[in-house]
Structures are given as C-alpha cells and as structure tokens.
PDB file of C-alpha atoms in Angstrom:
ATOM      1  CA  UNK A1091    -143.532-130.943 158.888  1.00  0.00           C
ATOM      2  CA  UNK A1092    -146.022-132.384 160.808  1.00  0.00           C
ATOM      3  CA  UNK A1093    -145.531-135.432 162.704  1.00  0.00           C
ATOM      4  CA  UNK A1094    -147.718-137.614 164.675  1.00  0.00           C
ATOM      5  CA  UNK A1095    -147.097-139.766 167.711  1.00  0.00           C
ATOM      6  CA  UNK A1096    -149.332-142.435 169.303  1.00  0.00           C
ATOM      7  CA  UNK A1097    -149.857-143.268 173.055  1.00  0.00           C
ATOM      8  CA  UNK A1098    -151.179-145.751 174.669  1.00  0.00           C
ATOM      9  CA  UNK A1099    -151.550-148.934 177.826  1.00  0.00           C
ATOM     10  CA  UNK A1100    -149.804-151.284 176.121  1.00  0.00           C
ATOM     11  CA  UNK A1101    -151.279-154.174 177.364  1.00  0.00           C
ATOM     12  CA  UNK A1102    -155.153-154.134 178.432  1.00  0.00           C
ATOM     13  CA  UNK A1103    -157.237-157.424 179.847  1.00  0.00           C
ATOM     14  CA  UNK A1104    -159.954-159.070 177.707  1.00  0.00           C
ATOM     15  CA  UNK A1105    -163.529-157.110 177.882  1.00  0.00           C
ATOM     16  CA  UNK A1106    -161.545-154.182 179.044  1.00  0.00           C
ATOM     17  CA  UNK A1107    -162.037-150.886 177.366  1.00  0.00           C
ATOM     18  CA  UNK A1108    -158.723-149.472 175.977  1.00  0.00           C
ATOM     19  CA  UNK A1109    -157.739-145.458 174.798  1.00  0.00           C
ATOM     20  CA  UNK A1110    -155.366-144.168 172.525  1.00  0.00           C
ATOM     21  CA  UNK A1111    -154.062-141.178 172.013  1.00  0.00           C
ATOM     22  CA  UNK A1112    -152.370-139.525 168.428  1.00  0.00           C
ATOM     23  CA  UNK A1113    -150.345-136.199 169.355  1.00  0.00           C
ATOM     24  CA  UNK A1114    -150.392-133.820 166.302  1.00  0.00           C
ATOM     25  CA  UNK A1115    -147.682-131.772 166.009  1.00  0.00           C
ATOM     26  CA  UNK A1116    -145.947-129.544 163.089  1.00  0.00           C
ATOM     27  CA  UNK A1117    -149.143-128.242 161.806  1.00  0.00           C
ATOM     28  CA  UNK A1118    -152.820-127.724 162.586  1.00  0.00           C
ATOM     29  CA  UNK A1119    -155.328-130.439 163.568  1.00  0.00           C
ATOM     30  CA  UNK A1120    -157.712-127.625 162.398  1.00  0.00           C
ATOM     31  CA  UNK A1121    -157.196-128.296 158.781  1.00  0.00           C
ATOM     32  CA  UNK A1122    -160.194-127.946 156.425  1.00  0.00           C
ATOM     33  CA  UNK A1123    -158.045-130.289 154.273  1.00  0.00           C
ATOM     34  CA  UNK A1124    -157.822-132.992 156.417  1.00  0.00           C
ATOM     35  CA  UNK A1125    -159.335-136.433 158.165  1.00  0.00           C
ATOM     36  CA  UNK A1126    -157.563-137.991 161.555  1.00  0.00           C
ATOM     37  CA  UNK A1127    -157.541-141.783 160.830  1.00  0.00           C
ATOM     38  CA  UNK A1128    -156.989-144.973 163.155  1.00  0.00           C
ATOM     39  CA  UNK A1129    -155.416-148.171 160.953  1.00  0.00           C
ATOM     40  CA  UNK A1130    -154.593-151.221 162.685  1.00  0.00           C
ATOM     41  CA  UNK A1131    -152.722-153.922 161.992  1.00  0.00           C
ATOM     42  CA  UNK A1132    -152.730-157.642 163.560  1.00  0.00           C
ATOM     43  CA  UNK A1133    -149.430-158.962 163.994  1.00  0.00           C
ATOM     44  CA  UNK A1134    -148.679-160.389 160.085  1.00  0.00           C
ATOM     45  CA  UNK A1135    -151.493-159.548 158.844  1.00  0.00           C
ATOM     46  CA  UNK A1136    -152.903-156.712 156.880  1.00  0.00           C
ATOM     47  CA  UNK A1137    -154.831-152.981 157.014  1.00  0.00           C
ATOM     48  CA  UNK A1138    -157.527-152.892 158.664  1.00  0.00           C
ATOM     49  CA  UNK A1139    -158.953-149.040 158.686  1.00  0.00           C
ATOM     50  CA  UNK A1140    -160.841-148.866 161.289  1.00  0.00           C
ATOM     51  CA  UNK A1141    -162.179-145.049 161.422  1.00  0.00           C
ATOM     52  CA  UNK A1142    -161.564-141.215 160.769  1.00  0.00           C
ATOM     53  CA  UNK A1143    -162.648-138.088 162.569  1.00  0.00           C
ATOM     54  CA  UNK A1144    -162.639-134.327 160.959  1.00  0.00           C
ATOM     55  CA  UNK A1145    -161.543-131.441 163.274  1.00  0.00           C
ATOM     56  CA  UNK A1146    -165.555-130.353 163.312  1.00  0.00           C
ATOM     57  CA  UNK A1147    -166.177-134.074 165.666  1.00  0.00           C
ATOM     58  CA  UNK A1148    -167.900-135.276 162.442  1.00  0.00           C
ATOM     59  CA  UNK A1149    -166.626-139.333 162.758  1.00  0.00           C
ATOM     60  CA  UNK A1150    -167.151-142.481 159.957  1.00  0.00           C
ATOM     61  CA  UNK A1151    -166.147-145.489 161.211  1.00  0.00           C
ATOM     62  CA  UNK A1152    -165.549-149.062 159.785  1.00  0.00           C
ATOM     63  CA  UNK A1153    -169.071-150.908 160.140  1.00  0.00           C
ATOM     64  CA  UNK A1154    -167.105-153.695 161.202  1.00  0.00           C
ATOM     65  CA  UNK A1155    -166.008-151.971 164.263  1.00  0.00           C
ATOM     66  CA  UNK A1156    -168.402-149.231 165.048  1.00  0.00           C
ATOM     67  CA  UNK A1157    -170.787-150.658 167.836  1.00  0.00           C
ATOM     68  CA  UNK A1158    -167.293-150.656 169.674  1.00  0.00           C
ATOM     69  CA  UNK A1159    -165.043-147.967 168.993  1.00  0.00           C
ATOM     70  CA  UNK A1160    -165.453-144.357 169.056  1.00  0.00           C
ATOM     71  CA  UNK A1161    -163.320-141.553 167.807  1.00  0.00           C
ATOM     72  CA  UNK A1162    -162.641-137.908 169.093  1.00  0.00           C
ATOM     73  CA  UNK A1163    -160.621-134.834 168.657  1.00  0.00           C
ATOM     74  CA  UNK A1164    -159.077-132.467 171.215  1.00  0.00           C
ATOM     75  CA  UNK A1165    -158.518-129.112 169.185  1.00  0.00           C
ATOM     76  CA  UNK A1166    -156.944-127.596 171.782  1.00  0.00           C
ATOM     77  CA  UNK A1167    -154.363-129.907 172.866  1.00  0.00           C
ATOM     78  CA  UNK A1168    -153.889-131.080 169.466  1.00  0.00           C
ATOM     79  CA  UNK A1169    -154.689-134.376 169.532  1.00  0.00           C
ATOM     80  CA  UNK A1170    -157.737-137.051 168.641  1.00  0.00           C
ATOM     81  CA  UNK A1171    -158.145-140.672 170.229  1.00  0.00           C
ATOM     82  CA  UNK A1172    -159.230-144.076 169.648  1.00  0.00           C
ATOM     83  CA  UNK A1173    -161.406-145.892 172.496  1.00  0.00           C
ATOM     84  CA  UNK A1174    -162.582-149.648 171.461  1.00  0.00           C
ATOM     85  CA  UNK A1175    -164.559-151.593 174.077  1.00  0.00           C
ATOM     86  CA  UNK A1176    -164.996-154.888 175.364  1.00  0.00           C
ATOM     87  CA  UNK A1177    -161.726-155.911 174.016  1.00  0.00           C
ATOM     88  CA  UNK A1178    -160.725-159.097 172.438  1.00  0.00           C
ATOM     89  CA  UNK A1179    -157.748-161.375 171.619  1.00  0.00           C
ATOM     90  CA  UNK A1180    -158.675-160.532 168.625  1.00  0.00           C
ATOM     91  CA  UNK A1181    -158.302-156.879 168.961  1.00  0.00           C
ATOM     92  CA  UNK A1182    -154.005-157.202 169.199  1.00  0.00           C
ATOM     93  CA  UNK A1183    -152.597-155.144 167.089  1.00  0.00           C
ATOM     94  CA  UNK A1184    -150.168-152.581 166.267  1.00  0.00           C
ATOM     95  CA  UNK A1185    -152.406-149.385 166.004  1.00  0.00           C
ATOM     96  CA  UNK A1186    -151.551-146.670 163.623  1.00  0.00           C
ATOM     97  CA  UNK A1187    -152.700-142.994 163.612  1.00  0.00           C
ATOM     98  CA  UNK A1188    -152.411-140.647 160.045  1.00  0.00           C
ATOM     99  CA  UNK A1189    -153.467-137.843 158.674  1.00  0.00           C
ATOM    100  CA  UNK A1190    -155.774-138.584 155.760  1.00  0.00           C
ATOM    101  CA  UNK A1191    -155.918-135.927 153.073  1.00  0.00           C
ATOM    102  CA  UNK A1192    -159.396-135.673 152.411  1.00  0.00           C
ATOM    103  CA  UNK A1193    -160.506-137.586 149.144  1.00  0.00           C
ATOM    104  CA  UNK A1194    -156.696-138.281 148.417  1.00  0.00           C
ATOM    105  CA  UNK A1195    -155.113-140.607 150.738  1.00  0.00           C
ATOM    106  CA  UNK A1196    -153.247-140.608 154.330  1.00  0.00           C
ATOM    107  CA  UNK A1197    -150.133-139.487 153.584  1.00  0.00           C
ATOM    108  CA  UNK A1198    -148.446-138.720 157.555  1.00  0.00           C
ATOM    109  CA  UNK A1199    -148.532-141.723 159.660  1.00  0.00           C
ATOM    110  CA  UNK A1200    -147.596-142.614 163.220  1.00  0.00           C
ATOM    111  CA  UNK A1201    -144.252-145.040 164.083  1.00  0.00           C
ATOM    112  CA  UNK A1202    -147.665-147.199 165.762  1.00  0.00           C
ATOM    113  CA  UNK A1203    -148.403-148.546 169.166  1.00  0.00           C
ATOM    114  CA  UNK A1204    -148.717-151.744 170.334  1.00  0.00           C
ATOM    115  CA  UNK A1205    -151.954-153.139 171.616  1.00  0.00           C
ATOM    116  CA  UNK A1206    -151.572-156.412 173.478  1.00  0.00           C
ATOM    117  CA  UNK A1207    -154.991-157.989 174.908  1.00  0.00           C
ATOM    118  CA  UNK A1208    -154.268-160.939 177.460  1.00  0.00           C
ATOM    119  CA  UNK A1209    -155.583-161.850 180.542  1.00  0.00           C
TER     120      UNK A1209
ATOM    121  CA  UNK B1110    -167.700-152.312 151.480  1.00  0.00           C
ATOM    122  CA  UNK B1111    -165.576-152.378 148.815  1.00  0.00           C
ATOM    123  CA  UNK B1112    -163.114-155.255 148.714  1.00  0.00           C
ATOM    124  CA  UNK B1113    -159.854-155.421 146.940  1.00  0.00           C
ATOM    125  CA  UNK B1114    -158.012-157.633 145.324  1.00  0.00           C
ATOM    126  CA  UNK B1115    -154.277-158.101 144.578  1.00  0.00           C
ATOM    127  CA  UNK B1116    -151.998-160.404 142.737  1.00  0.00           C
ATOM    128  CA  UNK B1117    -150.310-161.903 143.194  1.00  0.00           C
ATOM    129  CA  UNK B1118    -149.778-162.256 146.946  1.00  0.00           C
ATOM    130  CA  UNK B1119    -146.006-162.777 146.973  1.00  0.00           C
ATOM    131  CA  UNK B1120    -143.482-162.324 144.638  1.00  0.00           C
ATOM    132  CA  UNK B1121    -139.624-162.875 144.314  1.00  0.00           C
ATOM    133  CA  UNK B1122    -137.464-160.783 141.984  1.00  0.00           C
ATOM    134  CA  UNK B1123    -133.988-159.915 141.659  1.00  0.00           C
ATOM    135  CA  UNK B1124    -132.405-156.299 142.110  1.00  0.00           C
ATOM    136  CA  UNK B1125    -132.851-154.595 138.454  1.00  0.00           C
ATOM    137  CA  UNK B1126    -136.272-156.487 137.727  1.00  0.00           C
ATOM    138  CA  UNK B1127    -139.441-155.100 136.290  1.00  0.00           C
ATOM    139  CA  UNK B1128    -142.420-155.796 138.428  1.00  0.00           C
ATOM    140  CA  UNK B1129    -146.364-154.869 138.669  1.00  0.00           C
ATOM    141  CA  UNK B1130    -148.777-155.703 141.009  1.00  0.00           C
ATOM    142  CA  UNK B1131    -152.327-155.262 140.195  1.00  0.00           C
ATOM    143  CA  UNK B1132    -155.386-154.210 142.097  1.00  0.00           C
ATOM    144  CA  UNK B1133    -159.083-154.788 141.118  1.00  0.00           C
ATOM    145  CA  UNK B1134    -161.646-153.371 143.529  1.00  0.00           C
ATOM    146  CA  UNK B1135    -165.292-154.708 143.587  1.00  0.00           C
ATOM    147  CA  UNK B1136    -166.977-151.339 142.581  1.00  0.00           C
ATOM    148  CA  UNK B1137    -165.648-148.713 140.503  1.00  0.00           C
ATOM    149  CA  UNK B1138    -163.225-146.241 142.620  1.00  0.00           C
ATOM    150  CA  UNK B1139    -162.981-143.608 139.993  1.00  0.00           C
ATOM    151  CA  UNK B1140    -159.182-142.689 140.294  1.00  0.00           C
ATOM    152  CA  UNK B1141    -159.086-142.615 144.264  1.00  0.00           C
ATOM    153  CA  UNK B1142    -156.708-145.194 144.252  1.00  0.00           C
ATOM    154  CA  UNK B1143    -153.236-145.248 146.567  1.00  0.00           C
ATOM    155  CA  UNK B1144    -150.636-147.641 146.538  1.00  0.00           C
ATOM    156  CA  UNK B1145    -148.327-147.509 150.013  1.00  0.00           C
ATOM    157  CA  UNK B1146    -144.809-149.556 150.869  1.00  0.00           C
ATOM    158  CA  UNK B1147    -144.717-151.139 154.186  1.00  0.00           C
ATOM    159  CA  UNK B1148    -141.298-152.580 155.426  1.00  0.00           C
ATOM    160  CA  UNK B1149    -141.020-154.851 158.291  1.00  0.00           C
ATOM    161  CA  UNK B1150    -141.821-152.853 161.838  1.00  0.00           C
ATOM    162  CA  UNK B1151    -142.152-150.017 160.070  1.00  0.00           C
ATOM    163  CA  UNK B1152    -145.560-147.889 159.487  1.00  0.00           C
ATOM    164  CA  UNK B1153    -146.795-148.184 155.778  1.00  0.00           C
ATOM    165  CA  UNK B1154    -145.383-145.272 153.433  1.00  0.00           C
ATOM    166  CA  UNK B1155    -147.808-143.713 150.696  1.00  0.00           C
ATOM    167  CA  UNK B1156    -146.337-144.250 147.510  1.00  0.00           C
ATOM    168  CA  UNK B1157    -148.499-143.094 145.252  1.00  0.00           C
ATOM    169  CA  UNK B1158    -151.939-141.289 145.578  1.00  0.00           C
ATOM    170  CA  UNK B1159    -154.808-140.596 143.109  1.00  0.00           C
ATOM    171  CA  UNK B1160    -154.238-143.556 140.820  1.00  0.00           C
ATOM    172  CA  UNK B1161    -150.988-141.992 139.774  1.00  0.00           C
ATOM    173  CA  UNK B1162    -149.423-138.993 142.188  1.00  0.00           C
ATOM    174  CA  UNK B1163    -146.314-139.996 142.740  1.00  0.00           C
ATOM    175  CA  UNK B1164    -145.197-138.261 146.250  1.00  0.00           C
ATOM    176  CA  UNK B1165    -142.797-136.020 147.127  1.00  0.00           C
ATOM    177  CA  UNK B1166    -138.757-138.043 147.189  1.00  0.00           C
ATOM    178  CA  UNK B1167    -140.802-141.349 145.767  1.00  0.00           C
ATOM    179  CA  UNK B1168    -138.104-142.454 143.239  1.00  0.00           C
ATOM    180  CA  UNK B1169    -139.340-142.387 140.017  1.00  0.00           C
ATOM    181  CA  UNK B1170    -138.857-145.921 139.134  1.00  0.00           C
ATOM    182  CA  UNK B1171    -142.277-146.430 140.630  1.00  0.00           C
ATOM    183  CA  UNK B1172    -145.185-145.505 138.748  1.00  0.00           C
ATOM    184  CA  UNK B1173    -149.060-146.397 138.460  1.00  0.00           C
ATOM    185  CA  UNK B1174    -151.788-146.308 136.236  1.00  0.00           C
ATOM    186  CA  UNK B1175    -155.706-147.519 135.693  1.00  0.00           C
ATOM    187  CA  UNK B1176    -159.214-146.495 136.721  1.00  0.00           C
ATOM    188  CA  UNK B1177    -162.661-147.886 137.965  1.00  0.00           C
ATOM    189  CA  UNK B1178    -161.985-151.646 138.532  1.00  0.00           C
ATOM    190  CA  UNK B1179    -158.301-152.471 137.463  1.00  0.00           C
ATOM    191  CA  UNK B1180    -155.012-150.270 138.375  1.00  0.00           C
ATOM    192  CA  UNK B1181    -151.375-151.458 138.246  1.00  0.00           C
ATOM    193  CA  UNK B1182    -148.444-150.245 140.634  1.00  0.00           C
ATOM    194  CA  UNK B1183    -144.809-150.990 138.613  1.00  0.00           C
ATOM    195  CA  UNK B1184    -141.332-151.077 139.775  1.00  0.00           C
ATOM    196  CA  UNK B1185    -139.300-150.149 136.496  1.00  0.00           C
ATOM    197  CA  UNK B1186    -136.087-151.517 138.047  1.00  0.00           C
ATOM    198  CA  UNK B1187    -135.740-152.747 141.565  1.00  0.00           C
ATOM    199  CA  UNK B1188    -133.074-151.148 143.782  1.00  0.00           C
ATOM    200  CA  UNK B1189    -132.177-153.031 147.251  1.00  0.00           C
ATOM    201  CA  UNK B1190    -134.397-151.078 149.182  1.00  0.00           C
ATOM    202  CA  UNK B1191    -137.842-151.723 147.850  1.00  0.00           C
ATOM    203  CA  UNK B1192    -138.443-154.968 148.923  1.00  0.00           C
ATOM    204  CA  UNK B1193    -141.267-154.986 151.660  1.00  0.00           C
ATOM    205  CA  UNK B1194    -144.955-155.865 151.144  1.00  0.00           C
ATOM    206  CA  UNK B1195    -147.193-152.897 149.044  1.00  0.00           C
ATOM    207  CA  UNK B1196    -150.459-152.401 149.815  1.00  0.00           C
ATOM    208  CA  UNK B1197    -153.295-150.345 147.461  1.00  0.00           C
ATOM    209  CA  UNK B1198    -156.683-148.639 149.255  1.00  0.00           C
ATOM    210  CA  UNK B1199    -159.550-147.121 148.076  1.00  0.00           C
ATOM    211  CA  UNK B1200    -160.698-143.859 149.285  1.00  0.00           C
ATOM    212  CA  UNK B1201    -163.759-143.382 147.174  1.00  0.00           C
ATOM    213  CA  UNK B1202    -165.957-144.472 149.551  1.00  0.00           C
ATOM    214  CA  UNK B1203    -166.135-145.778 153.662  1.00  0.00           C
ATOM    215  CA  UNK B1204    -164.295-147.512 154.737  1.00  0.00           C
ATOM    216  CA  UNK B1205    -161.312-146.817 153.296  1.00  0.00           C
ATOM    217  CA  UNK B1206    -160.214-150.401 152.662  1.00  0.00           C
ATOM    218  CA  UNK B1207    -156.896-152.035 152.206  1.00  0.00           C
ATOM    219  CA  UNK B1208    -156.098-154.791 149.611  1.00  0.00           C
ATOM    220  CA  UNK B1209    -154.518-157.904 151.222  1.00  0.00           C
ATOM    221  CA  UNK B1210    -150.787-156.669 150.302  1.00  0.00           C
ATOM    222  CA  UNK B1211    -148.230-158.184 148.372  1.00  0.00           C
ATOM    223  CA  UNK B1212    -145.237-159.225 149.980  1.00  0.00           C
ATOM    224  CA  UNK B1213    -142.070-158.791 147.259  1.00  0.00           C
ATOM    225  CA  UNK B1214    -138.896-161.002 147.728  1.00  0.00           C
ATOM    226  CA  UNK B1215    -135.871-161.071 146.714  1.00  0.00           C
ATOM    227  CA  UNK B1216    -134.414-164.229 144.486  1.00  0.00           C
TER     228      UNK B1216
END
C-alpha cells in the first residue's frame, strides 16, 4: 500500500527558509485521483492545512500561508516538497504530508517531521 | 474560509459510553465532510469520509451522519482504544480546514 515518509532539517534559524521533502512510495504520485497535501501541526494545538499540489504542478495553498510557502512535485523521483520562507517561532510544528483523495478526504498520511525554529 | 466548529471541546466518558461530537461549518459543505482520530504523537487517522464512509478496518461502532451546516460523529460504545482527540474537515472548498478537535477522556 502506499506509504509516505517526510524529510527534513530539523531545526532551522528564524527568517531562514526551510524544505521538506514527502517520499511516495507503494503506488504512483501520478494518480489522476489524487492531491499531495502539507498539514501542520503546532505543538498542542490543532490542523492547520496549509497546501496541496496535483501531479500536473497545479498548487492551492492556504491564503494564510501562501506569500510564503510554495509546493512542488518531483514525478520522477516520486516525491513533492514543502518550502516556507522567512521562518518564524511561530512556524514550529510537526509537519505532516498525505495523500488527499481528490474531493474525498486525505486518507494516507506521513508518521510527521519535526520543525523546530530557534535562533 | 470556511470555519468549523465543534463541541464540545473536551469530553470524559467511561469505556462502554455513547458519545457524539458535532460539527457545524460556516457555509454549507454539501456532504464533503471527514471526521479523523488523532492519538498522542501519532499522525491523525481518517475515520470517516464523505459525511458517512466509514474506512476500510474502522470498527463499526463509529458512525456519522448530517449535511450542509450540522454533521455528528458517534461512538456507539467506547472500547479502550478510542480515546484521543477527533478532528472533522471540510473538503468542499480551499482550504481544506480543520475544526478545533475534541479531545475525549476517560472518567
């Protein structure tokens, strides 16, 4: 089945720019079916959804968030990625990826990685 | 945006309890509502999709109903294992946003 596995610094320094990686495995990122969604979630606290790309590039992201983060796919190694700049405290968080049925829900999720901003 | 709301917020029951949590969104979602389990340091599980999909090995003591501004998630009898915080989203529209989660107890 398919699985997904997040990647990531760790720990990145205030106005810093950090990337994230989701690896897609057991199936196809190529799926007509299927969005590639970013979730985050600040230590607790709730969701936050913060974006989702289709295998075609086309990206929606949360207003909220968009004049910072971007989201891409990598068809041929499988996986998509999260970059948010200028980083804040308030950007902490344990950052999820899923696969997001289309007009259904995200039903395959990541185990998460942990985003730690500090100086 | 749409913004959801749940309640209550918390909740304590005892193993063998009935419980529903409701969710009222700010627009009509139609029936793209989906309910998912989250247990401490553990990535949230989907539950139930479409208003009312339960997923594959969900037991079926959960179940959920509504439409367009008010849907309920129930617990016909709670085992052990199902207390953790359950959250509901929308995915009629973007974002696809999370209600605030309600965190069930046990008694």
């Amino acid at each position: 089945q398919v699985r997904l596995q997040e990647s990531g610094p760790g720990l990145v320094k205030p106005s810093q720019t950090v990337s994230l990686t989701c690896n897609v495995s057991g199936g196809s990122i190529n799926s007509t079916r299927h969005h590639w969604s970013w979730v985050r979630q600040q230590s607790g606290k709730g969701l936050e959804w913060i974006g989702h790309i289709y295998y075609t590039g086309a990206t929606y992201y949360n207003p909220s968030l968009q004049s910072r983060v971007r989201i891409s796919v990598d068809t041929s190694k499988s996986h998509f990625s999260l970059t948010l700049s200028s980083v804040t405290v308030a950007d902490s968080a344990v950052y999820y990826c899923a696969r997001d049925e289309r007009f259904v829900a995200m039903d395959v999720w990541g185990q998460g990685t942990t985003v730690t901003v500090s100086s | 945006d749409i913004q959801l709301t749940q309640s209550p917020s918390s909740l304590s029951a005892s193993a063998g309890d009935r419980v529903t949590i409701t969710c009222r969104p700010s627009q009509p979602v139609s029936k793209y509502l989906n309910w998912y389990q989250q247990k401490p340091g553990q990535a949230p599980n989907l539950l139930i999709s479409t208003t009312s999909t339960l997923q594959s090995g969900v037991p079926s003591r959960f179940s959920a109903s509504g439409s367009g501004t008010y849907f309920i998630l129930t617990i016909s009898s709670l085992q052990p294992e199902d207390f953790a915080t359950y959250y509901c989203q929308q995915s009629y529209s973007t974002p696809h946003t999370f209600g605030p989660g309600t965190r069930l107890d046990i008694k």
